[in-house]
Amino acid sequence: MKRILVTGGAGFLGSHLCDQLVARGHEVLCVDNFFTGRKENITHLNSHPLFEFMRHDITFPLYVEVDEIYNLACPASPIHYQFDPVQTTKTSVHGAINMLGLAKRVKAKILQASTSEVYGDPEVHPQPESYWGRVNPTGVRSCYDEGKRCAETLFFDYWRQHQLRIKVMRIFNTYGPRMHPNDGRVVSNFIVQALRGDDITIYGDGLQTRSFCYVDDLISAMIQIMDTPDNFTGPINIGNPTEFTIMALAKSVLELTGSKSRLIFKPLPSDDPRQRQPDIALAKKMLGWTPSVPLREGLERTIAYFEQRFARGPRL
Ligand code: NAD
Ligand code: UDP
Ligand code: UDP
């Protein structure tokens, strides 16, 4: 049994990670400031003897004793990370410094939830880990993109300078139950709009592509990465390489929900990448990992989650 800290543990990915770690018999300390996370994501864990929650903002120091740290704290959707961009950069940068300082003091292994956004609007397709990216340093996405890039720099400098055991994981678009219904991300937006009978909002011409990874696939890869030998630092891409246009996603959601919603077109947000697809050759080689849940099946499970939330009350 290990003592494991999960920052951002009340969020979408963090709460699934807490579930998986507790199920494997580990003691989990979940730290979150509830900026985008929700109590309902972890309510079912509160009475579990291996689970403990602490309300805390990781831009402030944290003194606890743990064996491993998964650093997930950071708003992930553009609406949320652009709401208070200075705080977003602080969370990525000050938060990383604090969690690395903690890892250094207690000699813990530490994993960073980085992002495909470090590649920016890429001119290389699909993106291998060796690609350095094309990121605008002064745009509206920069607080997130550059914050995450700086966090990666800090991880590698603590590794070089202080011999910390680090793992840097670059996460591509992931979806599933417990996504925030109002976070503006495409999968949750389309499902909520379809279930309400509202118009489906396609930004731009809908021909931009994304690859969508179901949350269970992502979390199993995350735990596998933490368990790799100490000389493996990453960065390592994790995502589903099957690429879909946003238009195709909208049509699948309409079909699976049986909704009569109309498709409408809205302007493309600035710096919106045209194409994004992970090169997962390293994950296949290092972990023997490939995603196993097809988009249709993952969408069905996610739609079922949002339907249940609708049935429970008016909070959507
Ligand atoms: P989320 O917004 O649901 O979760 C983030 C959690 O961090 C929330 O619970 C939030 O309250 C918490 N948080 C934010 N700032 C904090 C702070 N200063 N101190 C303590 N807690 C704080 O998002 P998610 O989709 O679960 O993303 C989790 C991580 O994975 C993030 O670091 C994100 O950048 C990364 N990621 C996610 C995706 C994706 O598709 N979901 C893609 C790439 C990277
Ligand atoms: N820190 C923390 N918990 C710890 C140890 C350190 O939150 O258990 C924070 C502390 O705020 C410190 C930062 O991590 O400033 C970086 O720590 P490090 O030891 O790398 O550098 P320091 O700033 O202490 O020289
Ligand atoms: N998008 C869309 N309609 C929406 C929300 C998003 O067409 O209601 C588009 C968005 O412009 C982008 C893609 O879907 O091209 C994925 O957006 P998301 O915010 O989910 O993720 P990211 O841009 O970070 O990959």
Tab-separated table of C-alpha atoms and ligand atoms in Angstrom:
chain	number	residue	atom	x	y	z
A	1	MET	CA	0.000	0.000	0.000
A	2	LYS	CA	1.298	3.462	-0.957
A	3	ARG	CA	0.304	6.911	0.347
A	4	ILE	CA	-0.648	8.873	-2.727
A	5	LEU	CA	-1.427	12.579	-3.146
A	6	VAL	CA	-3.771	13.531	-6.005
A	7	THR	CA	-3.972	17.293	-6.607
A	8	GLY	CA	-7.099	18.342	-8.478
A	9	GLY	CA	-8.662	15.128	-7.171
A	10	ALA	CA	-12.229	16.485	-7.130
A	11	GLY	CA	-12.084	17.272	-10.849
A	12	PHE	CA	-13.087	15.174	-13.838
A	13	LEU	CA	-9.881	13.154	-14.320
A	14	GLY	CA	-8.725	13.430	-10.693
A	15	SER	CA	-11.872	11.840	-9.263
A	16	HIS	CA	-11.573	8.852	-11.630
A	17	LEU	CA	-7.917	8.520	-10.639
A	18	CYS	CA	-8.846	8.543	-6.911
A	19	ASP	CA	-11.405	5.777	-7.625
A	20	GLN	CA	-8.788	3.627	-9.354
A	21	LEU	CA	-6.073	4.142	-6.716
A	22	VAL	CA	-8.395	3.378	-3.795
A	23	ALA	CA	-9.648	0.279	-5.661
A	24	ARG	CA	-6.019	-0.884	-5.907
A	25	GLY	CA	-5.657	-0.629	-2.122
A	26	HIS	CA	-3.715	2.634	-1.840
A	27	GLU	CA	-4.241	5.399	0.707
A	28	VAL	CA	-5.319	8.504	-1.212
A	29	LEU	CA	-5.061	12.120	-0.103
A	30	CYS	CA	-7.167	14.226	-2.461
A	31	VAL	CA	-6.336	17.947	-2.498
A	32	ASP	CA	-8.537	20.435	-4.336
A	33	ASN	CA	-9.716	24.049	-4.012
A	34	PHE	CA	-13.014	23.332	-5.838
A	35	PHE	CA	-12.303	25.922	-8.522
A	36	THR	CA	-13.705	23.599	-11.198
A	37	GLY	CA	-13.935	20.400	-9.167
A	38	ARG	CA	-17.118	19.361	-7.397
A	39	LYS	CA	-17.968	17.622	-4.135
A	40	GLU	CA	-20.378	15.321	-5.937
A	41	ASN	CA	-17.429	13.811	-7.892
A	42	ILE	CA	-15.968	12.418	-4.652
A	43	THR	CA	-19.021	12.042	-2.373
A	44	HIS	CA	-19.043	8.281	-2.916
A	45	LEU	CA	-15.418	8.103	-1.666
A	46	ASN	CA	-15.854	10.158	1.502
A	47	SER	CA	-16.761	7.212	3.710
A	48	HIS	CA	-14.000	5.002	2.272
A	49	PRO	CA	-11.326	4.254	4.917
A	50	LEU	CA	-8.503	4.720	2.383
A	51	PHE	CA	-9.706	8.140	1.197
A	52	GLU	CA	-9.098	11.575	2.703
A	53	PHE	CA	-9.973	15.013	1.312
A	54	MET	CA	-8.184	18.290	2.020
A	55	ARG	CA	-9.383	21.660	0.720
A	56	HIS	CA	-6.244	23.500	-0.331
A	57	ASP	CA	-4.921	25.716	-3.134
A	58	ILE	CA	-1.615	24.331	-4.436
A	59	THR	CA	-0.253	27.802	-5.161
A	60	PHE	CA	0.389	27.745	-1.390
A	61	PRO	CA	2.917	25.351	0.195
A	62	LEU	CA	1.687	21.979	1.349
A	63	TYR	CA	3.395	19.898	4.014
A	64	VAL	CA	2.246	16.263	4.017
A	65	GLU	CA	3.977	12.868	3.944
A	66	VAL	CA	3.368	10.802	0.800
A	67	ASP	CA	5.109	8.274	-1.475
A	68	GLU	CA	3.706	9.441	-4.814
A	69	ILE	CA	2.159	12.641	-6.179
A	70	TYR	CA	-0.141	12.968	-9.192
A	71	ASN	CA	-0.258	16.698	-10.005
A	72	LEU	CA	-3.547	17.290	-11.836
A	73	ALA	CA	-4.664	20.571	-10.259
A	74	CYS	CA	-5.361	23.112	-13.014
A	75	PRO	CA	-8.524	24.195	-14.804
A	76	ALA	CA	-8.496	22.410	-18.150
A	77	SER	CA	-11.202	23.949	-20.299
A	78	PRO	CA	-10.672	27.271	-22.098
A	79	ILE	CA	-13.718	28.890	-20.412
A	80	HIS	CA	-12.388	28.051	-16.972
A	81	TYR	CA	-8.686	28.683	-17.516
A	82	GLN	CA	-9.392	32.021	-19.228
A	83	PHE	CA	-11.736	33.143	-16.416
A	84	ASP	CA	-8.761	34.084	-14.209
A	85	PRO	CA	-5.700	33.656	-16.442
A	86	VAL	CA	-3.224	34.937	-13.857
A	87	GLN	CA	-4.418	32.319	-11.372
A	88	THR	CA	-4.110	29.670	-14.135
A	89	THR	CA	-0.437	30.468	-14.644
A	90	LYS	CA	0.088	30.590	-10.867
A	91	THR	CA	-1.517	27.170	-10.487
A	92	SER	CA	0.675	25.666	-13.202
A	93	VAL	CA	3.920	27.352	-12.165
A	94	HIS	CA	3.741	28.085	-8.401
A	95	GLY	CA	1.703	24.904	-7.973
A	96	ALA	CA	4.385	22.858	-9.745
A	97	ILE	CA	7.148	24.462	-7.655
A	98	ASN	CA	5.306	23.624	-4.426
A	99	MET	CA	4.543	20.055	-5.449
A	100	LEU	CA	8.133	19.541	-6.657
A	101	GLY	CA	9.441	21.030	-3.401
A	102	LEU	CA	7.209	18.616	-1.509
A	103	ALA	CA	8.389	15.683	-3.650
A	104	LYS	CA	11.997	16.706	-3.017
A	105	ARG	CA	11.535	16.903	0.759
A	106	VAL	CA	9.739	13.562	1.134
A	107	LYS	CA	11.548	11.844	-1.817
A	108	ALA	CA	8.248	11.091	-3.528
A	109	LYS	CA	7.821	10.150	-7.169
A	110	ILE	CA	5.811	12.823	-9.013
A	111	LEU	CA	3.695	12.773	-12.184
A	112	GLN	CA	2.663	15.913	-14.047
A	113	ALA	CA	-0.611	16.026	-15.979
A	114	SER	CA	0.682	18.009	-18.951
A	115	THR	CA	-1.238	18.548	-22.132
A	116	SER	CA	-1.252	18.336	-25.913
A	117	GLU	CA	-1.615	22.143	-25.729
A	118	VAL	CA	2.176	22.312	-25.260
A	119	TYR	CA	2.281	21.613	-29.026
A	120	GLY	CA	0.117	24.717	-29.677
A	121	ASP	CA	-1.258	24.886	-33.213
A	122	PRO	CA	1.100	22.253	-34.611
A	123	GLU	CA	2.662	22.128	-38.072
A	124	VAL	CA	3.664	18.483	-37.498
A	125	HIS	CA	0.944	15.883	-37.660
A	126	PRO	CA	0.460	13.645	-35.691
A	127	GLN	CA	2.556	15.088	-32.880
A	128	PRO	CA	5.424	12.978	-31.491
A	129	GLU	CA	6.943	13.862	-28.101
A	130	SER	CA	10.067	15.161	-29.868
A	131	TYR	CA	8.085	17.993	-31.527
A	132	TRP	CA	8.720	21.328	-29.735
A	133	GLY	CA	5.413	22.903	-30.648
A	134	ARG	CA	4.117	26.184	-32.056
A	135	VAL	CA	2.704	28.194	-29.187
A	136	ASN	CA	1.654	31.829	-29.082
A	137	PRO	CA	3.257	33.277	-25.916
A	138	THR	CA	0.888	36.278	-25.662
A	139	GLY	CA	-2.541	34.971	-26.694
A	140	VAL	CA	-5.610	34.064	-24.676
A	141	ARG	CA	-4.559	30.404	-24.448
A	142	SER	CA	-1.023	31.279	-23.339
A	143	CYS	CA	-1.788	31.227	-19.593
A	144	TYR	CA	-2.551	27.541	-19.972
A	145	ASP	CA	-0.139	26.531	-22.770
A	146	GLU	CA	2.873	28.433	-21.474
A	147	GLY	CA	1.997	27.635	-17.848
A	148	LYS	CA	2.034	23.939	-18.679
A	149	ARG	CA	5.244	24.316	-20.718
A	150	CYS	CA	6.942	26.058	-17.795
A	151	ALA	CA	5.707	23.303	-15.455
A	152	GLU	CA	7.379	20.731	-17.746
A	153	THR	CA	10.599	22.790	-17.609
A	154	LEU	CA	10.436	22.799	-13.797
A	155	PHE	CA	9.893	19.043	-13.697
A	156	PHE	CA	12.937	18.412	-15.897
A	157	ASP	CA	15.095	20.877	-13.938
A	158	TYR	CA	14.166	19.258	-10.608
A	159	TRP	CA	15.070	15.927	-12.229
A	160	ARG	CA	18.441	17.206	-13.536
A	161	GLN	CA	19.308	19.362	-10.517
A	162	HIS	CA	17.792	17.410	-7.607
A	163	GLN	CA	17.510	13.895	-9.106
A	164	LEU	CA	13.764	13.778	-8.494
A	165	ARG	CA	11.853	10.855	-9.921
A	166	ILE	CA	9.518	12.539	-12.443
A	167	LYS	CA	6.938	11.428	-15.022
A	168	VAL	CA	5.571	13.916	-17.551
A	169	MET	CA	2.386	12.799	-19.286
A	170	ARG	CA	0.942	14.805	-22.189
A	171	ILE	CA	-2.802	14.278	-22.180
A	172	PHE	CA	-4.850	14.702	-25.364
A	173	ASN	CA	-8.607	15.472	-25.356
A	174	THR	CA	-10.285	13.155	-22.875
A	175	TYR	CA	-13.990	12.811	-22.163
A	176	GLY	CA	-16.384	10.809	-20.020
A	177	PRO	CA	-18.718	10.919	-17.017
A	178	ARG	CA	-18.092	13.773	-14.518
A	179	MET	CA	-17.022	16.278	-17.155
A	180	HIS	CA	-18.263	19.652	-16.013
A	181	PRO	CA	-21.539	20.302	-17.879
A	182	ASN	CA	-20.725	24.006	-18.337
A	183	ASP	CA	-17.041	23.806	-19.120
A	184	GLY	CA	-17.548	24.555	-22.798
A	185	ARG	CA	-15.595	21.547	-24.004
A	186	VAL	CA	-16.918	20.078	-27.175
A	187	VAL	CA	-18.106	16.649	-25.977
A	188	SER	CA	-19.962	17.936	-22.900
A	189	ASN	CA	-21.357	20.924	-24.820
A	190	PHE	CA	-22.768	18.801	-27.640
A	191	ILE	CA	-24.273	16.190	-25.281
A	192	VAL	CA	-25.879	18.781	-22.999
A	193	GLN	CA	-27.208	20.741	-25.994
A	194	ALA	CA	-28.606	17.564	-27.597
A	195	LEU	CA	-30.296	16.399	-24.385
A	196	ARG	CA	-31.865	19.827	-23.839
A	197	GLY	CA	-32.955	20.145	-27.476
A	198	ASP	CA	-30.825	23.298	-27.827
A	199	ASP	CA	-28.897	24.172	-30.975
A	200	ILE	CA	-25.569	22.345	-31.380
A	201	THR	CA	-22.872	25.019	-31.642
A	202	ILE	CA	-20.197	24.212	-34.204
A	203	TYR	CA	-17.303	26.645	-34.112
A	204	GLY	CA	-15.824	27.462	-37.529
A	205	ASP	CA	-16.674	25.078	-40.362
A	206	GLY	CA	-16.583	21.981	-38.134
A	207	LEU	CA	-13.848	20.427	-40.276
A	208	GLN	CA	-11.165	20.877	-37.620
A	209	THR	CA	-10.257	17.535	-36.077
A	210	ARG	CA	-9.668	16.170	-32.599
A	211	SER	CA	-9.042	12.691	-31.216
A	212	PHE	CA	-11.072	11.770	-28.147
A	213	CYS	CA	-9.872	9.377	-25.455
A	214	TYR	CA	-12.313	7.785	-23.018
A	215	VAL	CA	-11.455	8.523	-19.373
A	216	ASP	CA	-10.980	4.870	-18.268
A	217	ASP	CA	-8.311	4.330	-20.948
A	218	LEU	CA	-6.541	7.521	-19.890
A	219	ILE	CA	-6.489	6.711	-16.172
A	220	SER	CA	-5.125	3.212	-16.675
A	221	ALA	CA	-2.276	4.703	-18.745
A	222	MET	CA	-1.618	7.330	-16.051
A	223	ILE	CA	-1.172	4.684	-13.352
A	224	GLN	CA	1.021	2.603	-15.669
A	225	ILE	CA	3.245	5.636	-16.303
A	226	MET	CA	3.724	6.192	-12.569
A	227	ASP	CA	4.847	2.551	-12.293
A	228	THR	CA	7.496	2.756	-15.053
A	229	PRO	CA	11.177	2.338	-14.067
A	230	ASP	CA	12.820	5.370	-12.410
A	231	ASN	CA	14.931	6.145	-15.477
A	232	PHE	CA	11.786	6.807	-17.531
A	233	THR	CA	10.738	10.468	-17.278
A	234	GLY	CA	8.618	10.980	-20.381
A	235	PRO	CA	7.297	13.202	-21.806
A	236	ILE	CA	4.830	10.637	-23.082
A	237	ASN	CA	1.705	11.276	-25.135
A	238	ILE	CA	-1.533	9.611	-24.067
A	239	GLY	CA	-4.646	9.924	-26.162
A	240	ASN	CA	-6.707	8.171	-28.752
A	241	PRO	CA	-5.208	8.510	-32.236
A	242	THR	CA	-8.515	7.955	-34.050
A	243	GLU	CA	-9.278	11.354	-35.518
A	244	PHE	CA	-12.779	12.795	-36.038
A	245	THR	CA	-14.000	16.102	-37.358
A	246	ILE	CA	-16.079	18.187	-34.962
A	247	MET	CA	-18.931	17.881	-37.486
A	248	ALA	CA	-18.753	14.053	-37.317
A	249	LEU	CA	-18.814	14.236	-33.513
A	250	ALA	CA	-21.937	16.429	-33.619
A	251	LYS	CA	-23.679	13.936	-35.916
A	252	SER	CA	-22.793	10.973	-33.662
A	253	VAL	CA	-24.145	12.784	-30.593
A	254	LEU	CA	-27.388	13.604	-32.430
A	255	GLU	CA	-27.782	9.995	-33.523
A	256	LEU	CA	-27.038	8.454	-30.106
A	257	THR	CA	-29.301	10.832	-28.184
A	258	GLY	CA	-32.077	10.753	-30.807
A	259	SER	CA	-32.156	14.544	-30.448
A	260	LYS	CA	-33.851	16.902	-32.897
A	261	SER	CA	-31.378	19.721	-32.153
A	262	ARG	CA	-30.214	21.794	-35.142
A	263	LEU	CA	-26.560	22.337	-36.062
A	264	ILE	CA	-25.582	26.011	-36.029
A	265	PHE	CA	-22.243	27.629	-36.854
A	266	LYS	CA	-20.380	30.131	-34.655
A	267	PRO	CA	-17.002	31.876	-35.098
A	268	LEU	CA	-13.884	29.838	-34.394
A	269	PRO	CA	-12.167	30.954	-31.159
A	270	SER	CA	-8.712	32.486	-31.639
A	271	ASP	CA	-5.704	30.151	-31.627
A	272	ASP	CA	-8.050	27.162	-32.054
A	273	PRO	CA	-5.832	24.355	-33.441
A	274	ARG	CA	-6.940	23.019	-36.832
A	275	GLN	CA	-5.855	19.463	-36.237
A	276	ARG	CA	-4.730	17.462	-33.272
A	277	GLN	CA	-3.804	13.814	-33.060
A	278	PRO	CA	-1.372	12.073	-30.720
A	279	ASP	CA	1.481	9.941	-31.926
A	280	ILE	CA	1.284	7.153	-29.328
A	281	ALA	CA	4.194	5.002	-30.563
A	282	LEU	CA	6.096	5.629	-27.304
A	283	ALA	CA	3.096	4.636	-25.134
A	284	LYS	CA	2.718	1.433	-27.166
A	285	LYS	CA	6.407	0.608	-26.805
A	286	MET	CA	6.907	1.672	-23.188
A	287	LEU	CA	3.587	0.607	-21.664
A	288	GLY	CA	2.121	-1.760	-24.240
A	289	TRP	CA	-0.847	0.637	-24.031
A	290	THR	CA	-3.457	1.413	-26.655
A	291	PRO	CA	-6.907	2.860	-26.002
A	292	SER	CA	-9.654	0.244	-25.999
A	293	VAL	CA	-12.950	2.158	-25.777
A	294	PRO	CA	-14.298	3.262	-29.182
A	295	LEU	CA	-15.839	6.747	-29.456
A	296	ARG	CA	-19.379	5.420	-29.873
A	297	GLU	CA	-19.220	3.331	-26.714
A	298	GLY	CA	-17.603	6.131	-24.706
A	299	LEU	CA	-20.227	8.587	-25.934
A	300	GLU	CA	-23.022	6.203	-24.899
A	301	ARG	CA	-21.588	6.004	-21.346
A	302	THR	CA	-21.121	9.765	-21.167
A	303	ILE	CA	-24.640	10.441	-22.473
A	304	ALA	CA	-26.017	8.033	-19.830
A	305	TYR	CA	-24.189	10.035	-17.127
A	306	PHE	CA	-25.608	13.365	-18.286
A	307	GLU	CA	-29.099	11.846	-18.608
A	308	GLN	CA	-28.898	10.722	-14.966
A	309	ARG	CA	-27.792	14.191	-13.889
A	310	PHE	CA	-30.699	15.705	-15.789
A	311	ALA	CA	-33.060	13.301	-14.037
A	312	ARG	CA	-31.656	14.210	-10.605
A	313	GLY	CA	-32.302	17.921	-10.744
A	314	PRO	CA	-32.101	21.288	-12.434
A	315	ARG	CA	-28.364	21.925	-11.965
A	316	LEU	CA	-27.373	21.507	-15.610
B	1	NAD	P1	-10.928	19.709	-14.090
B	1	NAD	O1	-11.095	21.183	-14.217
B	1	NAD	O2	-12.151	18.873	-13.984
B	1	NAD	O3	-9.981	19.352	-12.859
B	1	NAD	C1	-9.000	20.208	-12.356
B	1	NAD	C2	-9.111	20.206	-10.843
B	1	NAD	O4	-8.079	21.024	-10.283
B	1	NAD	C3	-10.446	20.768	-10.332
B	1	NAD	O5	-10.996	19.890	-9.390
B	1	NAD	C4	-10.047	22.110	-9.710
B	1	NAD	O6	-10.922	22.505	-8.680
B	1	NAD	C5	-8.644	21.821	-9.247
B	1	NAD	N1	-7.805	23.018	-9.094
B	1	NAD	C6	-7.629	24.036	-9.978
B	1	NAD	N2	-6.755	24.932	-9.495
B	1	NAD	C7	-6.353	24.466	-8.274
B	1	NAD	C8	-5.459	24.943	-7.291
B	1	NAD	N3	-4.792	26.097	-7.456
B	1	NAD	N4	-5.304	24.219	-6.167
B	1	NAD	C9	-5.976	23.056	-5.970
B	1	NAD	N5	-6.840	22.544	-6.879
B	1	NAD	C10	-7.022	23.251	-8.019
B	1	NAD	O7	-10.046	19.254	-15.337
B	1	NAD	P2	-9.598	17.790	-15.800
B	1	NAD	O8	-10.105	17.625	-17.181
B	1	NAD	O9	-9.891	16.788	-14.784
B	1	NAD	O10	-8.019	18.004	-15.914
B	1	NAD	C11	-7.117	17.511	-14.939
B	1	NAD	C12	-5.687	17.780	-15.400
B	1	NAD	O11	-5.448	17.131	-16.637
B	1	NAD	C13	-5.381	19.261	-15.605
B	1	NAD	O12	-4.077	19.542	-15.128
B	1	NAD	C14	-5.445	19.426	-17.100
B	1	NAD	O13	-4.601	20.461	-17.542
B	1	NAD	C15	-4.972	18.059	-17.585
B	1	NAD	N6	-5.493	17.766	-18.923
B	1	NAD	C16	-6.811	17.392	-19.117
B	1	NAD	C17	-7.269	17.143	-20.404
B	1	NAD	C18	-8.692	16.699	-20.699
B	1	NAD	O14	-9.035	16.493	-21.857
B	1	NAD	N7	-9.544	16.508	-19.711
B	1	NAD	C19	-6.398	17.294	-21.493
B	1	NAD	C20	-5.098	17.697	-21.255
B	1	NAD	C21	-4.642	17.910	-19.966
B	2	UDP	N1	7.289	23.128	-0.399
B	2	UDP	C1	6.070	22.590	-0.037
B	2	UDP	N2	6.063	21.466	0.749
B	2	UDP	C2	7.183	20.849	1.165
B	2	UDP	C3	8.421	21.399	0.766
B	2	UDP	C4	8.442	22.530	-0.028
B	2	UDP	O1	5.010	23.105	-0.396
B	2	UDP	O2	7.078	19.840	1.845
B	2	UDP	C5	7.289	24.312	-1.251
B	2	UDP	C6	7.889	25.543	-0.596
B	2	UDP	O3	6.953	26.597	-0.753
B	2	UDP	C7	9.107	25.835	-1.409
B	2	UDP	C8	8.841	25.163	-2.741
B	2	UDP	O4	8.068	24.023	-2.399
B	2	UDP	O5	9.289	27.218	-1.614
B	2	UDP	C9	10.082	24.719	-3.468
B	2	UDP	O6	10.855	23.928	-2.593
B	2	UDP	P1	12.403	23.752	-2.807
B	2	UDP	O7	12.914	22.927	-1.678
B	2	UDP	O8	12.680	23.272	-4.171
B	2	UDP	O9	12.990	25.218	-2.777
B	2	UDP	P2	13.064	26.349	-1.646
B	2	UDP	O10	12.151	27.424	-2.124
B	2	UDP	O11	12.628	25.748	-0.342
B	2	UDP	O12	14.490	26.718	-1.664
B	3	UDP	N1	-16.014	23.317	-30.329
B	3	UDP	C1	-17.194	23.465	-31.055
B	3	UDP	N2	-18.342	23.694	-30.371
B	3	UDP	C2	-18.408	23.768	-29.020
B	3	UDP	C3	-17.210	23.597	-28.272
B	3	UDP	C4	-16.023	23.388	-28.971
B	3	UDP	O1	-17.178	23.403	-32.299
B	3	UDP	O2	-19.503	23.962	-28.481
B	3	UDP	C5	-14.759	23.050	-31.061
B	3	UDP	C6	-13.594	23.943	-30.679
B	3	UDP	O3	-13.589	25.133	-31.430
B	3	UDP	C7	-12.410	23.051	-31.001
B	3	UDP	C8	-12.924	21.637	-30.720
B	3	UDP	O4	-14.354	21.737	-30.727
B	3	UDP	O5	-12.085	23.148	-32.385
B	3	UDP	C9	-12.460	21.084	-29.388
B	3	UDP	O6	-12.715	22.057	-28.393
B	3	UDP	P1	-12.456	21.814	-26.850
B	3	UDP	O7	-12.629	23.136	-26.177
B	3	UDP	O8	-13.281	20.678	-26.392
B	3	UDP	O9	-10.948	21.329	-26.763
B	3	UDP	P2	-9.556	21.894	-27.334
B	3	UDP	O10	-9.773	23.050	-28.265
B	3	UDP	O11	-8.784	22.261	-26.112
B	3	UDP	O12	-8.998	20.719	-28.047
